[in-house]
CSV table of C-alpha atoms in Angstrom, one decimal:
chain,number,residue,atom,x,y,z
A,55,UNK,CA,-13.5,4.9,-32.9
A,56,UNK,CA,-10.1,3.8,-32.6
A,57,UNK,CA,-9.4,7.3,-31.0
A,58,UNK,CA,-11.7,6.8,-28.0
A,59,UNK,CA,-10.9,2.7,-27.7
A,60,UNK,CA,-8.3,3.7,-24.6
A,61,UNK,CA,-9.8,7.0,-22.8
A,62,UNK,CA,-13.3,5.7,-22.6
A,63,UNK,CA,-12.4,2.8,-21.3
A,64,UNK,CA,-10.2,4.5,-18.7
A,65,UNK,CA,-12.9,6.9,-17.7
A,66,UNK,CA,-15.5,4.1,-17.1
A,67,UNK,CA,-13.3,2.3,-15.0
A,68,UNK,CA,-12.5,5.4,-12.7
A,69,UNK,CA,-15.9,6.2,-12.9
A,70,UNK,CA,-16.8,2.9,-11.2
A,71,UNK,CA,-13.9,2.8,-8.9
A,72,UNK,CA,-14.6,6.3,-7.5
A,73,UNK,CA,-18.3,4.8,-6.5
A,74,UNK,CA,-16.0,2.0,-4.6
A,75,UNK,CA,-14.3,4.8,-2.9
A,76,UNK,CA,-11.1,4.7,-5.0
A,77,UNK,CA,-9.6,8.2,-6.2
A,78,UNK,CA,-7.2,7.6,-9.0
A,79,UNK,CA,-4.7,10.2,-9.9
A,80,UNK,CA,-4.3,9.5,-13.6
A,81,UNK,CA,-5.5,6.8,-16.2
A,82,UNK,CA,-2.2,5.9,-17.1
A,83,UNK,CA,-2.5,4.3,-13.6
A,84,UNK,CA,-5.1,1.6,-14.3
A,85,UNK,CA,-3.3,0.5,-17.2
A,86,UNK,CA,-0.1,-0.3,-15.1
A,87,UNK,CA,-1.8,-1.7,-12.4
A,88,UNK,CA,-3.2,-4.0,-14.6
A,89,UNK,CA,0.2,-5.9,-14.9
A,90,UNK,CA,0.9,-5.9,-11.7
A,91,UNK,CA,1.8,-9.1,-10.4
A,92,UNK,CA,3.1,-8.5,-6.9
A,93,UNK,CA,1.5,-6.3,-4.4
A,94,UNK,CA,3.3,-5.0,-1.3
A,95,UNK,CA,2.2,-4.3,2.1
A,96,UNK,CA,3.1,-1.9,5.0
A,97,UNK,CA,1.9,-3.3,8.1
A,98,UNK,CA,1.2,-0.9,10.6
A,99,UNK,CA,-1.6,1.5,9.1
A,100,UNK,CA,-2.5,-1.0,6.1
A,101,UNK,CA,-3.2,-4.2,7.2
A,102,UNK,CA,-3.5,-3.3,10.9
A,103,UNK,CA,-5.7,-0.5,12.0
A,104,UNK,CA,-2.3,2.2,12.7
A,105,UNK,CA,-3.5,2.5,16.4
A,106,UNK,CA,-1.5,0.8,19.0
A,107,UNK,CA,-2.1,1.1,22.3
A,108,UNK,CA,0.2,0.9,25.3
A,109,UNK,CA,0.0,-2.3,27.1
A,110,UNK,CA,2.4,-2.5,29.6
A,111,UNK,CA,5.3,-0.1,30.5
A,112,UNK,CA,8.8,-1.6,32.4
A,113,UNK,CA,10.7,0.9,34.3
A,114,UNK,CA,11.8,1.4,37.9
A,115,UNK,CA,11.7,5.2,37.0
A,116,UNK,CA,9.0,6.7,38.4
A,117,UNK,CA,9.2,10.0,36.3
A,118,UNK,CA,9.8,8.0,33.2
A,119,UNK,CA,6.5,8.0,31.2
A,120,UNK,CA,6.3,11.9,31.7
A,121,UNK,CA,9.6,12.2,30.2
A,122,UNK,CA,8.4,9.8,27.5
A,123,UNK,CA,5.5,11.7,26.7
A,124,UNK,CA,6.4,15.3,26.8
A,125,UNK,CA,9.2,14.2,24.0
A,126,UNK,CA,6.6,11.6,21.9
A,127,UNK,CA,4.5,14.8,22.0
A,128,UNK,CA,7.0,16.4,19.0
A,129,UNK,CA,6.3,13.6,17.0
A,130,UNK,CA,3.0,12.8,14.4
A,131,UNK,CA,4.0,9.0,14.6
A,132,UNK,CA,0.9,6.4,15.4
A,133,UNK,CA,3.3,5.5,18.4
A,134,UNK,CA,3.9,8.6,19.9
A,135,UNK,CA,0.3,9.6,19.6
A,136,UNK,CA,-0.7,6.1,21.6
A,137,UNK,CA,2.2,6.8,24.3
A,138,UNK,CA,0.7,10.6,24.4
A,139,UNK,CA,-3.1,9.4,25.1
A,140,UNK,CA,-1.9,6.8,27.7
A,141,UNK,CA,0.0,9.1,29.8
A,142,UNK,CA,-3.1,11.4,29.6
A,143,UNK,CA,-2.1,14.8,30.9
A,144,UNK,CA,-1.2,18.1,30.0
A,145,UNK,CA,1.6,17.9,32.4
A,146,UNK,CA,4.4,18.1,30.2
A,147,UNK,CA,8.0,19.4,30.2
A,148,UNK,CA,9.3,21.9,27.8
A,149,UNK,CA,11.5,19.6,25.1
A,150,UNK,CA,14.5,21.3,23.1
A,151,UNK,CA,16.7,20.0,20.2
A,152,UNK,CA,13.9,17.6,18.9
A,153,UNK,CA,14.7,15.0,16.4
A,154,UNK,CA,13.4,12.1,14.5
A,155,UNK,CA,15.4,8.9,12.8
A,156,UNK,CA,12.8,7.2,10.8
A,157,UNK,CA,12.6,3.8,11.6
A,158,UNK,CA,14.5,4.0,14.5
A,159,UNK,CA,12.8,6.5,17.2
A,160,UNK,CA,13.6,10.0,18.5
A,161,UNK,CA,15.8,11.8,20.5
A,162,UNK,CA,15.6,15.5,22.3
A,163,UNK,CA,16.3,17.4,25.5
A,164,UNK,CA,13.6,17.1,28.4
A,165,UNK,CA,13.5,18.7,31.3
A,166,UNK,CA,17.9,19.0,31.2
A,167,UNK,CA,18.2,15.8,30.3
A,168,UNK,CA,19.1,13.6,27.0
A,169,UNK,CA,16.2,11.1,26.1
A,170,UNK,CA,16.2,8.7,23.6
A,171,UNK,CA,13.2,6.5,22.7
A,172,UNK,CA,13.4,3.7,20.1
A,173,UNK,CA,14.2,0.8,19.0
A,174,UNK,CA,17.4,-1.3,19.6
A,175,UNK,CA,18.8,0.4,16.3
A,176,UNK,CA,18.3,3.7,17.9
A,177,UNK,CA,20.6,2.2,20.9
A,178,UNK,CA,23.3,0.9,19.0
A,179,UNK,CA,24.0,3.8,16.9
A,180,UNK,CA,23.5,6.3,20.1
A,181,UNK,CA,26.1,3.1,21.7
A,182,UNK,CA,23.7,3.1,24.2
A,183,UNK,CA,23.6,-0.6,26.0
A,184,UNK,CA,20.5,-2.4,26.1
A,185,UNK,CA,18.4,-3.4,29.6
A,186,UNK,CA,15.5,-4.9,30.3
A,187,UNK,CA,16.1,-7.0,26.9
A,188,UNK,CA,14.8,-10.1,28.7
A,189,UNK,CA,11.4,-8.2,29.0
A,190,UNK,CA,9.1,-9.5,25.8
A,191,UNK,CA,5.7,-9.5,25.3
A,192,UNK,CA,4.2,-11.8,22.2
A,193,UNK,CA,3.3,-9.7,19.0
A,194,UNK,CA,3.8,-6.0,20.8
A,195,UNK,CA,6.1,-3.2,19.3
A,196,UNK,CA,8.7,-2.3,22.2
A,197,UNK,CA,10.1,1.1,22.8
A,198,UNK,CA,13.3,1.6,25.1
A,199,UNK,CA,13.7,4.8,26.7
A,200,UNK,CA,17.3,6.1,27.6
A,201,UNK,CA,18.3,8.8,30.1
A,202,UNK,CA,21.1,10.4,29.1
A,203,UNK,CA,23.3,6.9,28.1
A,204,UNK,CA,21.4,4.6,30.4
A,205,UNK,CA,18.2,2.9,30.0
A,206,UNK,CA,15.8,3.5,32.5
A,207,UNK,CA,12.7,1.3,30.9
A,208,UNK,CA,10.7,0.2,28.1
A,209,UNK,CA,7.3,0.7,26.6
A,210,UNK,CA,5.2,-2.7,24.9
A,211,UNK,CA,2.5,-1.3,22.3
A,212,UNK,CA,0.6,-3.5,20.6
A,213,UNK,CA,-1.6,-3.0,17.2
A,214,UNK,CA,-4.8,-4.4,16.3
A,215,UNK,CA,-5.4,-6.4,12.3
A,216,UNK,CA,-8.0,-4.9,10.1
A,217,UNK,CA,-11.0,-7.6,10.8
A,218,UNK,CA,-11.2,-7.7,6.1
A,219,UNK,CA,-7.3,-8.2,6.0
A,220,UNK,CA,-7.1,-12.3,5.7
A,221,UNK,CA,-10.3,-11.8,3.7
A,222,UNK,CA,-8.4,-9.4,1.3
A,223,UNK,CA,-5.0,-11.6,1.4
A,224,UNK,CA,-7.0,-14.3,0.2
A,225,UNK,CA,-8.8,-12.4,-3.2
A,226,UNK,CA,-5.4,-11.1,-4.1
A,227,UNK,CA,-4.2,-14.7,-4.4
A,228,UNK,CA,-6.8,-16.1,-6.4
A,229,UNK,CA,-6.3,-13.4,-8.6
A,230,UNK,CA,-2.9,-15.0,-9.2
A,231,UNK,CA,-1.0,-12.1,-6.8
A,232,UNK,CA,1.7,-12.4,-5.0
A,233,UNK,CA,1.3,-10.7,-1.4
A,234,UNK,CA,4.5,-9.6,0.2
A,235,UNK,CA,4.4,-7.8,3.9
A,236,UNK,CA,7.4,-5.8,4.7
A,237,UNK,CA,7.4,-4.2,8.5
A,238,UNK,CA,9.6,-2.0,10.2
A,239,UNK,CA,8.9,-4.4,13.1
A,240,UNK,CA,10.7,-7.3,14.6
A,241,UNK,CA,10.9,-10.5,13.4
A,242,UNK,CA,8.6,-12.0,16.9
A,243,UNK,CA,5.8,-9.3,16.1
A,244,UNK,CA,6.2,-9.3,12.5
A,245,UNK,CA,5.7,-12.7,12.1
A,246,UNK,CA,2.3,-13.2,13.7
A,247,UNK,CA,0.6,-10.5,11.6
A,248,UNK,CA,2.4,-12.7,8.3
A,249,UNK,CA,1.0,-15.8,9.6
A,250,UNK,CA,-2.4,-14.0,10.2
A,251,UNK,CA,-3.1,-12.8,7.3
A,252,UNK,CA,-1.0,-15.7,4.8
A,253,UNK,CA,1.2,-13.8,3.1
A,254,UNK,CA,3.4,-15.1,0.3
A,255,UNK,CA,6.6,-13.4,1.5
A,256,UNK,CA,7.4,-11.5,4.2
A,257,UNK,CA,10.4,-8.8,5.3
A,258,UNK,CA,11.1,-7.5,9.3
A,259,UNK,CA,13.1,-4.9,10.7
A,260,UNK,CA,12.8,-3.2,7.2
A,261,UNK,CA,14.2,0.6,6.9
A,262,UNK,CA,12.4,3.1,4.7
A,263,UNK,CA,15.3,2.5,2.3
A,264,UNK,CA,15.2,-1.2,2.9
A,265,UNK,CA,11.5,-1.3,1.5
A,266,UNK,CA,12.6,0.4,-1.5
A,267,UNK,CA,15.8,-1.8,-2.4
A,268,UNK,CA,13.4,-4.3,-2.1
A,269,UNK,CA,11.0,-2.9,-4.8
A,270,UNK,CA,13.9,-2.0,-6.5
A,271,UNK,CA,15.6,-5.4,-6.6
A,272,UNK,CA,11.9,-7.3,-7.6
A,273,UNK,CA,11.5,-4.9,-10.8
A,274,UNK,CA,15.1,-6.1,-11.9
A,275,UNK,CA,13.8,-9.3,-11.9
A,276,UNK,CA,11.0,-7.9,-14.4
A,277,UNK,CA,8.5,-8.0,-12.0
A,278,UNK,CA,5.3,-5.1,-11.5
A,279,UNK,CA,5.2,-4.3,-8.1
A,280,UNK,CA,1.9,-2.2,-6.5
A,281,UNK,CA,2.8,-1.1,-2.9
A,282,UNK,CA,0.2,-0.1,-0.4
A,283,UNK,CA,1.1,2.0,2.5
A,284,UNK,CA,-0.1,5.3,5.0
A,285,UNK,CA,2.9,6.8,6.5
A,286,UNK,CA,5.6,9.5,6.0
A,287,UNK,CA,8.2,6.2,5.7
A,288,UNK,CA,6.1,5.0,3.2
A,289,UNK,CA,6.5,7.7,0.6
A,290,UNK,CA,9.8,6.8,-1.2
A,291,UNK,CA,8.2,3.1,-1.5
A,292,UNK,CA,5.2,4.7,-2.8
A,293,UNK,CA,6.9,6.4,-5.4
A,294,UNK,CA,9.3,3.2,-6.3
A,295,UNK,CA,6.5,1.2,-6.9
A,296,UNK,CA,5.1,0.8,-10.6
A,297,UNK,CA,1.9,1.8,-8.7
A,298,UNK,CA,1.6,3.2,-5.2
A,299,UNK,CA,-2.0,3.1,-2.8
A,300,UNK,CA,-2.4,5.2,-0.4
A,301,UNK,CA,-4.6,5.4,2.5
A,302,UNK,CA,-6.9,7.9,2.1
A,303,UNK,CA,-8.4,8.7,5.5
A,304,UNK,CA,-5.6,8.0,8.3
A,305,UNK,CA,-2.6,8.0,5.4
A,306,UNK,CA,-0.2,11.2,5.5
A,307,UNK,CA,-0.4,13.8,3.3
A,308,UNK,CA,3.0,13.1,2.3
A,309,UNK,CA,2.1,9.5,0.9
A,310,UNK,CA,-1.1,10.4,-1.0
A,311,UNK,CA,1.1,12.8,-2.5
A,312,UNK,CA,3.7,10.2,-3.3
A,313,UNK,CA,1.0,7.4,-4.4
A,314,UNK,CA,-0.9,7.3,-7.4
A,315,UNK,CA,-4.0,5.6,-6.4
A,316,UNK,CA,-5.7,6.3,-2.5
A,317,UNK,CA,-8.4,4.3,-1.3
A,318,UNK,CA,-10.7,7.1,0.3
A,319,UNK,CA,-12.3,5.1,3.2
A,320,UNK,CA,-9.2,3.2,3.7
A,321,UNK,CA,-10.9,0.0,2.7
A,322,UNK,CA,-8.2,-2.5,2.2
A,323,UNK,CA,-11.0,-4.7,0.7
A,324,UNK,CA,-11.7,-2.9,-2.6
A,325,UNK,CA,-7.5,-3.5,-3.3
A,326,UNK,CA,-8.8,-7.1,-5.0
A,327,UNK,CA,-11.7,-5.0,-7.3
A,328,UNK,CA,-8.8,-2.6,-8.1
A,329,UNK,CA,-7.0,-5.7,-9.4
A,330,UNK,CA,-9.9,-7.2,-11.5
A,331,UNK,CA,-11.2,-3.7,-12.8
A,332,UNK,CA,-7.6,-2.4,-14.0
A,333,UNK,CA,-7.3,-6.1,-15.8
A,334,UNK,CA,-10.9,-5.8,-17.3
A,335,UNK,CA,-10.3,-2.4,-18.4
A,336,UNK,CA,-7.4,-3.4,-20.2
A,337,UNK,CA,-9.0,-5.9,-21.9
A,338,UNK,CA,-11.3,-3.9,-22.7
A,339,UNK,CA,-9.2,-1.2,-24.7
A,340,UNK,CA,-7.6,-4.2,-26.4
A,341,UNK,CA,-10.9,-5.0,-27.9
A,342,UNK,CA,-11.8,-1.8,-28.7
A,343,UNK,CA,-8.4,-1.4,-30.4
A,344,UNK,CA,-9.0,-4.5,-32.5
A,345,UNK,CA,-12.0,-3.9,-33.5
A,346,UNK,CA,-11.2,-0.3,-34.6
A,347,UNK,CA,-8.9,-1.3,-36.9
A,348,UNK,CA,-10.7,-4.3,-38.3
A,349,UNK,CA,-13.7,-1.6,-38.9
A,350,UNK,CA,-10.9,1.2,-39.8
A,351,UNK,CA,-9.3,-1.6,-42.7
A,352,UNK,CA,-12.8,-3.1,-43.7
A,353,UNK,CA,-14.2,0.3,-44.7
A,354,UNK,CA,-11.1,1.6,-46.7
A,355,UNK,CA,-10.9,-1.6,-48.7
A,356,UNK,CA,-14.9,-1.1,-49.1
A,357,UNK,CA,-14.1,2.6,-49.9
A,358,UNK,CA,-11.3,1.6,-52.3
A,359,UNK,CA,-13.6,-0.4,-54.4
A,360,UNK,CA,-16.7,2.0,-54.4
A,361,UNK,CA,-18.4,-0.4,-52.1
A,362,UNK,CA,-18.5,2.6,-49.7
A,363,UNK,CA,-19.5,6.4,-50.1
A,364,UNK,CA,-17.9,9.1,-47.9
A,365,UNK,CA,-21.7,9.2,-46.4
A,366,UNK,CA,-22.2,5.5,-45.6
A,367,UNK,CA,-18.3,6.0,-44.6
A,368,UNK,CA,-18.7,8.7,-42.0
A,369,UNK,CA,-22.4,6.8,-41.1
A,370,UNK,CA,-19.9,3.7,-40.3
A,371,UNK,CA,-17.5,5.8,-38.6
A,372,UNK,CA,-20.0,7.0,-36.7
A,373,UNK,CA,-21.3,3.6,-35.9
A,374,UNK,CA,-18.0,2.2,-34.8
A,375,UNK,CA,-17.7,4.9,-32.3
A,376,UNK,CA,-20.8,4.6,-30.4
A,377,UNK,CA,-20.1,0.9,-30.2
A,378,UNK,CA,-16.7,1.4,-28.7
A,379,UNK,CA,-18.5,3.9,-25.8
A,380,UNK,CA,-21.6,1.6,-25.5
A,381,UNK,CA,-18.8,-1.2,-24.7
A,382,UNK,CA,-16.3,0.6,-22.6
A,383,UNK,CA,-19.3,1.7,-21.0
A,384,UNK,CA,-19.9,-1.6,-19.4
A,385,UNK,CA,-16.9,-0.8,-17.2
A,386,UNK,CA,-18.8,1.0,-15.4
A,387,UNK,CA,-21.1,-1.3,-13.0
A,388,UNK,CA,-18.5,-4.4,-13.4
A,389,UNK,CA,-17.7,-6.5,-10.6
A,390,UNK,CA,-15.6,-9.4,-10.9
A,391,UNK,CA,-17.8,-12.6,-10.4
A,392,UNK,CA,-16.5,-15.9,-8.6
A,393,UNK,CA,-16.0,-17.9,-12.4
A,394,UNK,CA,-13.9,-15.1,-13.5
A,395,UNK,CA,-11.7,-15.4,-10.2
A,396,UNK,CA,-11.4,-18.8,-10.7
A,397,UNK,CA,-10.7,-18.5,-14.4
A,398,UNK,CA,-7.9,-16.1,-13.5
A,399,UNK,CA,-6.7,-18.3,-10.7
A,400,UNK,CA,-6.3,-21.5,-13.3
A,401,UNK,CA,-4.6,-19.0,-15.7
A,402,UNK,CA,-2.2,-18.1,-13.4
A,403,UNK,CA,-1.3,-21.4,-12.3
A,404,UNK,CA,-0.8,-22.9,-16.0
A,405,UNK,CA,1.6,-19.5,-16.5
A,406,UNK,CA,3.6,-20.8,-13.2
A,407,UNK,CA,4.0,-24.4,-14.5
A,408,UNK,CA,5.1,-23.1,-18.0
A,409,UNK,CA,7.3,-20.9,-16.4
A,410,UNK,CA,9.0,-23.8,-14.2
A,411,UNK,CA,9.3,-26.0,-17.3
A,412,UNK,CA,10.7,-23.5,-19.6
């Protein structure tokens, strides 16, 4: 019994998550995640739906959008994709000496001349100097576009939220879990996905490497961080984390590789049952655990004064076993239920005021 008190229990709780459209890499998973108490967010993929769409382009350039999109065409970025389908045509010129800065832009040679297109970190470190700066529209991404050291306009995109991410904010933290958001974005568009959705903490203008000093920095502080993301930038983060959720459907191959757990339909909604399931299973092996051994020590004292038979012992054995499978088992249709939430939310808050007063 004591033997299958952690492995059945980890099976049934895959089992059930795999119905919820979950795929989880390895059991060892569920147990971490299960002490988790801070879970991070990309923004762009994760809690919006990863397909902006150009809204308004600034240039006195008339050629400027086909030089934009023949050298966005390199590029597998959600941005350069949307920039791409807006210019709409196969009317491209041939680009040379491609190259990508994550979290910055990219640069290349189109049609003879150097383009740059970015953000205002991609400026300063090509010591390009910004125009059109006074040109802002509320909650869009922007995008300058340089012409061999000049600016010659700018490109507003603007992203959509997932309609179930306030809704999944909102489980997370009456599950006692902190939510922190951290964007590559500015701090003006940034901020009113954070408000949106209610984060706990939020982090703009955030490097690859900036997201993972971050992670970094929060476990040093013995915290368990989880950290859901979809993109290629996302990957180091990924791995960082205790435990790392990818998207499944529209996240890179690069970050379900990097992630332990991916969430197949890209459901951010199932992230709260993921939560409660990884919790309940643990609780569960702990009972199976301590009820092994109390079974385990009952029957050798019963053996060790011929209360017990090797028989009735194995019969026992036997017993103990199928009620270990029988309760792991129970994993397997769970669903956490609104008294448990609460229960968990009251537990966490008592924790927090110990916590302050020691």
């Amino acid at each position: 019994a004591l033997v299958l008190a952690t492995p059945t229990a980890i099976a049934a709780a895959i089992g059930n998550l795999t119905k919820h459209g979950i795929l989880v890499k390895d059991g060892a998973s569920i147990e971490e995640l299960a002490q988790v108490n801070e879970m991070v967010f990309d923004k762009t993929g994760t809690l919006t739906h990863g397909t902006p769409e150009v809204i308004e382009v600034v240039s006195d350039n008339g050629d400027m959008m086909k030089l934009l999109a023949s050298l966005e065409s390199q590029s597998e970025h959600p941005l350069a994709k949307s920039i791409v389908k807006h210019y709409n045509s196969n009317d491209l010129y041939e680009v040379d000496d491609f190259r990508m800065y994550i979290g910055k832009g990219v640069t290349g040679k189109v049609n003879g001349f150097k383009l740059i297109a970015g953000n205002r970190k991609l400026l300063d470190m090509e010591n390009i100097p910004v125009k059109y700066a006074h040109e802002n529209r509320e909650g869009s991404i922007e995008i300058y576009v340089a012409k061999d050291g000049e600016v010659i306009g700018k490109v507003f995109l603007a992203d959509t939220l997932r309609s179930n991410a306030k809704k999944t904010i909102k489980k997370l933290r009456k599950l006692n879990m902190k939510t922190t958001l951290l964007s590559g974005d500015n701090e003006e568009t940034g901020k009113i996905i954070a408000n949106q959705v209610n984060v706990d903490n939020y982090k703009f203008n955030c490097l690859p490497e900036d997201k993972t000093e971050y992670i970094r920095q929060r476990q040093l502080n013995q915290n368990k961080i989880a950290m859901i993301g979809d993109g290629i930038n996302d990957a180091p983060s990924l791995k960082k984390a205790n435990v790392g959720i990818a998207m499944g459907s529209i996240g890179s191959d690069v970050s379900i590789e990097a992630a332990n757990i991916a969430l197949i339909n890209d459901d951010i909604e199932e992230i709260p049952h993921l939560i409660a399931i990884s919790r309940k299973a643990l609780n569960v092996i702990n009972i199976n655990i301590a009820f092994s051994l109390s079974l385990n020590i009952l029957a050798m004292i019963m053996a060790m004064f011929g209360l017990l038979d090797p028989i009735a012992g194995a019969l026992v054995h036997n017993i103990g076993s199928v009620i270990v499978i029988i309760y792991s088992s129970t994993l397997m249709n769970y669903r956490i239920s609104r008294k448990e939430i609460e229960k968990q939310k009251k537990l966490g808050m008592t924790k927090h005021l110990n916590k302050s007063i020691t």
